[in-house]
Short mmCIF file of C-alpha atoms and ligand atoms in Angstrom, two decimals:
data_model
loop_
_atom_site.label_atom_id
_atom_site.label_comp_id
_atom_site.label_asym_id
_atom_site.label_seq_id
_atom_site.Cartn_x
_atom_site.Cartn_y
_atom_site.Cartn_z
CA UNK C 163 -58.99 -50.45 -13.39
CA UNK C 164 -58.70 -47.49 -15.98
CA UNK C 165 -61.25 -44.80 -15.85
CA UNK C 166 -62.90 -44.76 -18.65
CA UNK C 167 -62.73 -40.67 -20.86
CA UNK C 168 -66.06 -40.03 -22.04
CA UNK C 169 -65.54 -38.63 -25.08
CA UNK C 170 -69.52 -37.87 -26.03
CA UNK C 171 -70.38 -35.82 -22.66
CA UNK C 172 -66.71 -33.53 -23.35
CA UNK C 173 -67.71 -33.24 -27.05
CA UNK C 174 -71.72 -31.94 -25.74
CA UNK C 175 -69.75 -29.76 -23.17
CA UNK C 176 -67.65 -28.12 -26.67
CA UNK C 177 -70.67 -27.96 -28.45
CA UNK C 178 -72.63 -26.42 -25.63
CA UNK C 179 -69.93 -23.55 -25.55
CA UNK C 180 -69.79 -23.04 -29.12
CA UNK C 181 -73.61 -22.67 -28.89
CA UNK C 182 -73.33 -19.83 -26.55
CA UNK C 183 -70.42 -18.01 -28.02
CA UNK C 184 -72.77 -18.28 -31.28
CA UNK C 185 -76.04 -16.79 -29.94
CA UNK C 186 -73.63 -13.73 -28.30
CA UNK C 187 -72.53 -13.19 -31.38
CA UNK C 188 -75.36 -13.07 -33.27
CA UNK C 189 -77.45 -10.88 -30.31
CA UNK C 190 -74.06 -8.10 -30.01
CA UNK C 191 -72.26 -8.51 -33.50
CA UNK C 192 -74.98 -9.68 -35.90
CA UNK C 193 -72.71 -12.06 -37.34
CA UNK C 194 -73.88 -16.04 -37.88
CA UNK C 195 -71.01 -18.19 -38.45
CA UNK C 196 -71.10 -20.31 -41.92
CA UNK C 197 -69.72 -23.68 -42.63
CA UNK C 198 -69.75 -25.30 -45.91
CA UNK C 199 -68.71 -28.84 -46.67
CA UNK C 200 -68.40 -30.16 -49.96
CA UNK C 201 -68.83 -33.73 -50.48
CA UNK C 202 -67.94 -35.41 -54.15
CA UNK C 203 -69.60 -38.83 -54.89
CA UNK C 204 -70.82 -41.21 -52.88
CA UNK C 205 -68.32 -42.58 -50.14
CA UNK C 206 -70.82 -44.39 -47.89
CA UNK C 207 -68.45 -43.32 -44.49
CA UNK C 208 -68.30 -39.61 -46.01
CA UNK C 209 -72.37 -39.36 -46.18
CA UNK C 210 -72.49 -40.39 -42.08
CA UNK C 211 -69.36 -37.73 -41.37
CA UNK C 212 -71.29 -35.40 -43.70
CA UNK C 213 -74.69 -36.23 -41.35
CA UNK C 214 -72.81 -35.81 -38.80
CA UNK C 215 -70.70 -32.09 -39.15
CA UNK C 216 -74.32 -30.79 -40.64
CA UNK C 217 -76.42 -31.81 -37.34
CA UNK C 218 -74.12 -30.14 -34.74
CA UNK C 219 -73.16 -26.92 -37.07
CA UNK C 220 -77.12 -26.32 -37.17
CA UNK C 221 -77.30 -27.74 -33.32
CA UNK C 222 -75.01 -24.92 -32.34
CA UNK C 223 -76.40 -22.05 -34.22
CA UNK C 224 -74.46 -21.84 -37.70
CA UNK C 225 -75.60 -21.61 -41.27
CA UNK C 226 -74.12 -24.67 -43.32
CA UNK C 227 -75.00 -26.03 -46.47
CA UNK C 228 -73.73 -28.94 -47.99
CA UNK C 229 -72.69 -29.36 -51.69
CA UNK C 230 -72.35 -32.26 -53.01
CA UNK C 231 -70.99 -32.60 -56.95
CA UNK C 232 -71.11 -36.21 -58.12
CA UNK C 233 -67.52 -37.82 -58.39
CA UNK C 234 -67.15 -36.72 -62.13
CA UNK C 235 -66.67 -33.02 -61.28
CA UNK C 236 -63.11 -32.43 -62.82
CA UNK C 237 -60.22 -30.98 -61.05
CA UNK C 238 -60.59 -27.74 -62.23
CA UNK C 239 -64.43 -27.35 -61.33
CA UNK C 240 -63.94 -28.36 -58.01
CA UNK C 241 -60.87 -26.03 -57.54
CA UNK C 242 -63.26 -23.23 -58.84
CA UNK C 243 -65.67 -24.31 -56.48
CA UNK C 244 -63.66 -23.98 -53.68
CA UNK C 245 -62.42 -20.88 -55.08
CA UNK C 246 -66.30 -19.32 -54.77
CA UNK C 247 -66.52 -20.58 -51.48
CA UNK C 248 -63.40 -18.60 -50.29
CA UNK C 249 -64.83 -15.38 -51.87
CA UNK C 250 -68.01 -16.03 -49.96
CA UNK C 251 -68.42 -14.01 -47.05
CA UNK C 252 -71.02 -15.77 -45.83
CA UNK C 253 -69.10 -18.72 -45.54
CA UNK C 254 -66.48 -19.27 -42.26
CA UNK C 255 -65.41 -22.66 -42.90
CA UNK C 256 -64.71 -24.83 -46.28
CA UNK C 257 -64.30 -28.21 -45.98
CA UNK C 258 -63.67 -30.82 -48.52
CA UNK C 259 -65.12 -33.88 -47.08
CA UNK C 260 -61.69 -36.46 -47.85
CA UNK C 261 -61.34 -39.15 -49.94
CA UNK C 262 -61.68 -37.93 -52.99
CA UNK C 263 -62.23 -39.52 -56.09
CA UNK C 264 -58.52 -40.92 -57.60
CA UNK C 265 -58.48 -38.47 -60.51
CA UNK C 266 -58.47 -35.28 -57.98
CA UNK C 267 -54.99 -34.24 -56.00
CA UNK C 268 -56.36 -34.38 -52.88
CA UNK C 269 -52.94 -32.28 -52.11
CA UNK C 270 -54.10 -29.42 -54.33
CA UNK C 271 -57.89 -29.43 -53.23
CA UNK C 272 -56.75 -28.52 -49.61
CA UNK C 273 -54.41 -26.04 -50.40
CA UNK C 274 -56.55 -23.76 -52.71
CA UNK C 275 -58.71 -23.35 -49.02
CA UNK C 276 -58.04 -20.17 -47.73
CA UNK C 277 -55.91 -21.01 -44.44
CA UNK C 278 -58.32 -18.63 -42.45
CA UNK C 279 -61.14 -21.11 -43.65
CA UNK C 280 -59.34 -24.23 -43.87
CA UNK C 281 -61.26 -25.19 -40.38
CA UNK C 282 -59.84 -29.13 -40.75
CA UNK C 283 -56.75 -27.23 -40.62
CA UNK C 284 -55.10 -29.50 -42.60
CA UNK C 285 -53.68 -26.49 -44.83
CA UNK C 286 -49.74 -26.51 -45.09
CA UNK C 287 -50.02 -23.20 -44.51
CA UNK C 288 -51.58 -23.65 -41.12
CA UNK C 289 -49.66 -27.23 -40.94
CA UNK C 290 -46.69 -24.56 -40.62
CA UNK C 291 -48.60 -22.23 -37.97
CA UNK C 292 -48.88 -25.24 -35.51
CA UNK C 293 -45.24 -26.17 -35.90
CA UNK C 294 -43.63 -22.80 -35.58
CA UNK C 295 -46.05 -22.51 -32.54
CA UNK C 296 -48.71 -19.66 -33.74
CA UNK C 297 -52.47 -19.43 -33.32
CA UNK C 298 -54.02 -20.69 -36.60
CA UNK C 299 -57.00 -23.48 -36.98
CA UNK C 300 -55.74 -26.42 -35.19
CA UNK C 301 -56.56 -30.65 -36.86
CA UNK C 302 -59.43 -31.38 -34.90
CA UNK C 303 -59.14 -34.63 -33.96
CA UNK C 304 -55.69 -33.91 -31.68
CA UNK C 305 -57.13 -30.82 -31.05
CA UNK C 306 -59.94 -32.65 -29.57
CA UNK C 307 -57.70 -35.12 -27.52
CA UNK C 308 -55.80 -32.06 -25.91
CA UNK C 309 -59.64 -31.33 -24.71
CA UNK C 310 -59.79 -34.60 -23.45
CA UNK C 311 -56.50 -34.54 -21.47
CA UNK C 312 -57.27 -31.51 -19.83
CA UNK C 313 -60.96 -32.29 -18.84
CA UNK C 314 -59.16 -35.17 -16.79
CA UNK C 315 -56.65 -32.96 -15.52
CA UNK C 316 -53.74 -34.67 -17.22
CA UNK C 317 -50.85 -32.19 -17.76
CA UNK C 318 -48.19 -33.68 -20.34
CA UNK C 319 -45.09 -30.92 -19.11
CA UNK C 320 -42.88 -33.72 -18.23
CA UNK C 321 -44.29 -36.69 -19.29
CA UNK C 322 -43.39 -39.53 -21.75
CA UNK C 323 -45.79 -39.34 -24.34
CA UNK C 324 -46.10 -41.72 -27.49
CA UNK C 325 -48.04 -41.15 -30.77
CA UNK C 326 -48.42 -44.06 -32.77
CA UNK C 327 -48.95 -43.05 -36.41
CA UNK C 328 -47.42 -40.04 -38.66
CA UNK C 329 -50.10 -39.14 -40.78
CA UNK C 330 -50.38 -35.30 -41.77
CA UNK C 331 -54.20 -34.96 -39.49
CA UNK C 332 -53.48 -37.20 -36.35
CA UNK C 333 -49.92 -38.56 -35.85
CA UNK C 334 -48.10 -35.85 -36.73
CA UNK C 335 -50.32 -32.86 -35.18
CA UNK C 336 -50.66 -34.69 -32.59
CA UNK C 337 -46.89 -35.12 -31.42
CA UNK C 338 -46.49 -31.48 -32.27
CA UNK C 339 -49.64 -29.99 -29.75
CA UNK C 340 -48.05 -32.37 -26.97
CA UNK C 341 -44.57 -31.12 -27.98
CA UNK C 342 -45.94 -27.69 -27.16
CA UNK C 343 -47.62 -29.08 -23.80
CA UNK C 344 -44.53 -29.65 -23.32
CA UNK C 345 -44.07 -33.34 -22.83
CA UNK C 346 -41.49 -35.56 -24.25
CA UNK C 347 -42.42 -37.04 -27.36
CA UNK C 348 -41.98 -39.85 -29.47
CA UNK C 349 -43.34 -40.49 -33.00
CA UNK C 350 -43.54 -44.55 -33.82
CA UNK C 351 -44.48 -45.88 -37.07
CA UNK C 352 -44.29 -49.20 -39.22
CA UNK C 353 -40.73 -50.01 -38.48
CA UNK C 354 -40.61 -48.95 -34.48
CA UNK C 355 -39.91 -51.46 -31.92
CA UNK C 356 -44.28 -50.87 -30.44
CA UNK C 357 -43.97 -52.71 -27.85
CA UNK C 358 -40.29 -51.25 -26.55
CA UNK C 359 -41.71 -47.74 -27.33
CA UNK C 360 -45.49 -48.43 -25.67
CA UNK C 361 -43.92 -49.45 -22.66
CA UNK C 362 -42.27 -46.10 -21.93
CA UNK C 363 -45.51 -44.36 -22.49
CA UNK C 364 -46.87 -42.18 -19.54
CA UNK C 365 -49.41 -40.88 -22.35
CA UNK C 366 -50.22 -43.20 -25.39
CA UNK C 367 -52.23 -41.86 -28.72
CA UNK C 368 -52.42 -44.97 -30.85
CA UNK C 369 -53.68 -43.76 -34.77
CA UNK C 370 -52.84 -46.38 -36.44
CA UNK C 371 -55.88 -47.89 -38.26
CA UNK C 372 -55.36 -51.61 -37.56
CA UNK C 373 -57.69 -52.80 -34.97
CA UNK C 374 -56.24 -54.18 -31.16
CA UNK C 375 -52.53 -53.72 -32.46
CA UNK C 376 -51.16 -52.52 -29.62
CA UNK C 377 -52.04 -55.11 -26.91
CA UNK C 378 -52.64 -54.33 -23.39
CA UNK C 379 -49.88 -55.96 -21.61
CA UNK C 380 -47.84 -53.43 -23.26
CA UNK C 381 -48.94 -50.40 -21.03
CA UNK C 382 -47.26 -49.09 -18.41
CA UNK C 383 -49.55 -49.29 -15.20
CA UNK C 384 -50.75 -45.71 -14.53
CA UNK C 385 -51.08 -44.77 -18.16
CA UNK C 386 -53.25 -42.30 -20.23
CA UNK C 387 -54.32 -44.26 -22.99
CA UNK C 388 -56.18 -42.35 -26.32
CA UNK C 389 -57.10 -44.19 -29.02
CA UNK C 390 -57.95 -42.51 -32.33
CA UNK C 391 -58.50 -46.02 -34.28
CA UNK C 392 -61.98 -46.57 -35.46
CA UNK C 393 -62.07 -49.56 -37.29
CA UNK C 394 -64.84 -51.31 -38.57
CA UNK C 395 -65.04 -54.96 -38.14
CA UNK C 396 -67.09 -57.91 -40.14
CA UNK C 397 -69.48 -57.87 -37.18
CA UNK C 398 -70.17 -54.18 -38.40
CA UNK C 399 -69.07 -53.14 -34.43
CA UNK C 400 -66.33 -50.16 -34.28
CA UNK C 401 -62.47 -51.66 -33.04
CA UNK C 402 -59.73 -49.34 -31.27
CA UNK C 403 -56.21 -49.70 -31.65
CA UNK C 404 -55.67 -50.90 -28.49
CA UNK C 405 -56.46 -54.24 -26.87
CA UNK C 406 -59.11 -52.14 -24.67
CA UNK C 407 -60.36 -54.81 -22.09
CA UNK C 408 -56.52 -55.83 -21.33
CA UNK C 409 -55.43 -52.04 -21.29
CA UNK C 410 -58.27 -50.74 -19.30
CA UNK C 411 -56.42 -53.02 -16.14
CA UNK C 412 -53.24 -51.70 -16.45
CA UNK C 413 -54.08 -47.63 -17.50
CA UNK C 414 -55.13 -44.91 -15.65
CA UNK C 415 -57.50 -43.11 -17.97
CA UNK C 416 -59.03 -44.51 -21.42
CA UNK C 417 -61.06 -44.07 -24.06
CA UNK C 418 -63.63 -46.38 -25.32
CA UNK C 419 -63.98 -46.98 -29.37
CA UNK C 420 -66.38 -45.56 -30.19
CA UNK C 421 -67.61 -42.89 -27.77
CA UNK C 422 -63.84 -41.80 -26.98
CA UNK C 423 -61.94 -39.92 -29.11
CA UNK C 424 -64.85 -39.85 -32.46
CA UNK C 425 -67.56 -37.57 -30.92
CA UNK C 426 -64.40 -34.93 -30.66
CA UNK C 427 -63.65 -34.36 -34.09
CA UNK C 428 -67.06 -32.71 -35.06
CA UNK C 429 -67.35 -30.45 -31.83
CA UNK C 430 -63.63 -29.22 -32.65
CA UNK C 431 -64.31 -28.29 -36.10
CA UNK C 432 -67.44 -26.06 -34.52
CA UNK C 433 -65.17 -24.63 -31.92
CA UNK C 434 -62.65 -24.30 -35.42
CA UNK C 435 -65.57 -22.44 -37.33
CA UNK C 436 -66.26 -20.37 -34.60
CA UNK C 437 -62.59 -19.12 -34.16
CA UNK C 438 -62.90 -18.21 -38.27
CA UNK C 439 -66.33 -16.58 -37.59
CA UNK C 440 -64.74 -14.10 -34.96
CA UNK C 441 -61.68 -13.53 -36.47
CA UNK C 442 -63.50 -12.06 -39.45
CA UNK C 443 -64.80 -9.29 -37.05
P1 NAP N 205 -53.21 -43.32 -41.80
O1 NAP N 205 -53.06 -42.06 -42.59
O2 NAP N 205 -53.49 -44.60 -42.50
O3 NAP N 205 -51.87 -43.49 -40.94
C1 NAP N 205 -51.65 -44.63 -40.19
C2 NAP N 205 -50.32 -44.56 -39.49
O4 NAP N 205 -50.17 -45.74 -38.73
C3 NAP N 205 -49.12 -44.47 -40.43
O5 NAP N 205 -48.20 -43.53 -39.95
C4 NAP N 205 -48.55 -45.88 -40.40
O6 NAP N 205 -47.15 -45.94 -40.46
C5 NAP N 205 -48.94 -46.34 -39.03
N1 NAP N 205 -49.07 -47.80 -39.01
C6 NAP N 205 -49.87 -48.59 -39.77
N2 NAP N 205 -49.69 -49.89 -39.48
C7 NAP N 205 -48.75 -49.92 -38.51
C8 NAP N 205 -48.11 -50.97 -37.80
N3 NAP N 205 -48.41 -52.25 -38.03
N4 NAP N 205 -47.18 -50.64 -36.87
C9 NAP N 205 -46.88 -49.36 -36.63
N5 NAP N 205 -47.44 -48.31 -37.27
C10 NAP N 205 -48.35 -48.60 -38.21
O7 NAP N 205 -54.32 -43.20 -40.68
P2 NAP N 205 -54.99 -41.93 -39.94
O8 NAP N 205 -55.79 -41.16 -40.92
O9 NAP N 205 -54.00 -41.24 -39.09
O10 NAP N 205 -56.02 -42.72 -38.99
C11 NAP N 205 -55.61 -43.67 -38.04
C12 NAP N 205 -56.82 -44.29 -37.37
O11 NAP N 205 -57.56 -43.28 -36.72
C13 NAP N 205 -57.82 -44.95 -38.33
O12 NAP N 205 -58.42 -46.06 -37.66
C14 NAP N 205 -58.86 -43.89 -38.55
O13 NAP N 205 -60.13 -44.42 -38.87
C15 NAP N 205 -58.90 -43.26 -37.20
N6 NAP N 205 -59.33 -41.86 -37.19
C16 NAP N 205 -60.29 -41.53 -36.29
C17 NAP N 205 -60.72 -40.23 -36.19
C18 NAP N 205 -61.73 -39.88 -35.17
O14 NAP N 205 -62.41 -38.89 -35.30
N7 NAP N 205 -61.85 -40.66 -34.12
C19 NAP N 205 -60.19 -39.24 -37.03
C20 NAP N 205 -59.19 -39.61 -37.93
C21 NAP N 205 -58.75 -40.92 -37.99
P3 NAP N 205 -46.27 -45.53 -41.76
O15 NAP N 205 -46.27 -44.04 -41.76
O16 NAP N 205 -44.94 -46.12 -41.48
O17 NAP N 205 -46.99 -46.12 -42.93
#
């Protein structure tokens, strides 16, 4: 029987850090980091995200503020918006909460970020930093799962490891972070063999977005088994990827949905804020 990774004590153990790193700052440099996070309209999911980054940037000790234009704001006002923000020295961290409203590139929103403030690090610019291999702000929610693997000790030099998904803030910077871990990685999307690849998998991330796809006979016995998937069923409960009471017999080490992987995201994007905060020094 699996172990299970608990995802909300790591992410209180992140935010705990960040805390102190933010109160030395503030007693020795006099500096408060500041996170903004602009939010257009009125995506129901994007308000509890919103809730969510605001509570644990003021938990930990930073200023944030929260804008929030209704979902006519044009492209060009938001880009100018986000323009202010990156002149603002006040202000550590823009984020553009995401989706946007269908008349806004999306594309061109997070590019006009500054890559030292693009915290989601989502940025091309810093999309480039992570694949060449140099220190810039890192997608938080693989960011977060690297925390995860080493709070259980798991080194990936060596091991099999298999992302499921490619998208531009999980698949993708995912497979790259464990590249650099040094494991051997493989990428599967909609027309992989899943099952053929899964069962190679000392280390499985399933981001996929469609609930208990990858089933638990699947697994090879022994292991690590992160699932980003938070998907939200008619019963209004929270679904993994990952056939989780099959999987938890054959794994090692697994996350539950929710309480895994989610409670990450938001205490690496402090730890992300932070980073900007010092580097302005
Ligand atoms: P996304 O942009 O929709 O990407 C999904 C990926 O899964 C795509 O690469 C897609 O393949 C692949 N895929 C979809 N159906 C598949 C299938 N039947 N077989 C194989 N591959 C399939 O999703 P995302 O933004 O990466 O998010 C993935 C999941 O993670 C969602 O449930 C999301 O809610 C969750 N999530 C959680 C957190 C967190 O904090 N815990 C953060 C972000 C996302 P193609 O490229 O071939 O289309």
């Amino acid at each position: 029987m699996a172990q299970l990774i608990d995802g909300k004590a790591v992410a209180a153990r992140v935010r705990a850090e960040v805390k102190a790193e933010v109160e030395k700052l503030k007693a020795e440099r006099g500096l408060v980091p500041g996170l903004t996070v602009v939010r257009v309209g009125e995506d129901p999911a994007s308000k509890i995200y919103v809730t969510g980054k605001k509570k644990a940037a003021e938990e930990v000790g930073f200023n944030s503020w929260e804008l929030h234009p209704d979902d006519k704001i044009t492209q060009d006002e938001l880009l100018s918006l986000v323009d202010k923000l990156n002149k603002d020295p006040a202000v550590h961290g823009v984020l553009v909460q995401l989706p946007l409203p269908k008349h806004i590139d999306a594309e061109r929103i997070i590019s006009a970020v500054r890559p030292e403030k693009d915290v989601d690090g989502f940025h091309p610019m810093n999309a480039g930093m992570l694949s060449v291999g140099k220190p810039a702000p890192r997608p938080c929610t693989p960011f977060g799962i690297m925390r995860l693997l080493e709070e259980i000790g798991y080194d990936p030099a060596g091991k099999r490891a298999v992302v499921v998904g490619r998208s531009n803030i999980v698949g993708k910077p995912m497979a790259l972070m464990l590249l650099a871990a040094d494991a051997t990685v493989t990428v599967c999307h909609r027309k992989s063999n899943l099952e053929a690849e899964v069962a190679n998998a000392d280390i499985l991330v399933a981001a996929v977005g469609v609930p208990e796809l990858i089933k638990g006979e699947w697994i090879k016995p022994g292991a690590v088994v992160i699932d980003v998937g938070m998907n939200r069923m008619p019963d209004g409960k929270l679904k993994g990827d990952v056939e989780f009471e099959k999987a938890k017999e054959r794994a090692s080490f697994i996350t539950p949905v929710p309480g895994g992987v989610g409670p990450m995201t938001i205490a690496m994007l402090m730890r992300n804020t932070l980073e900007a905060a010092k580097a302005t020094l």
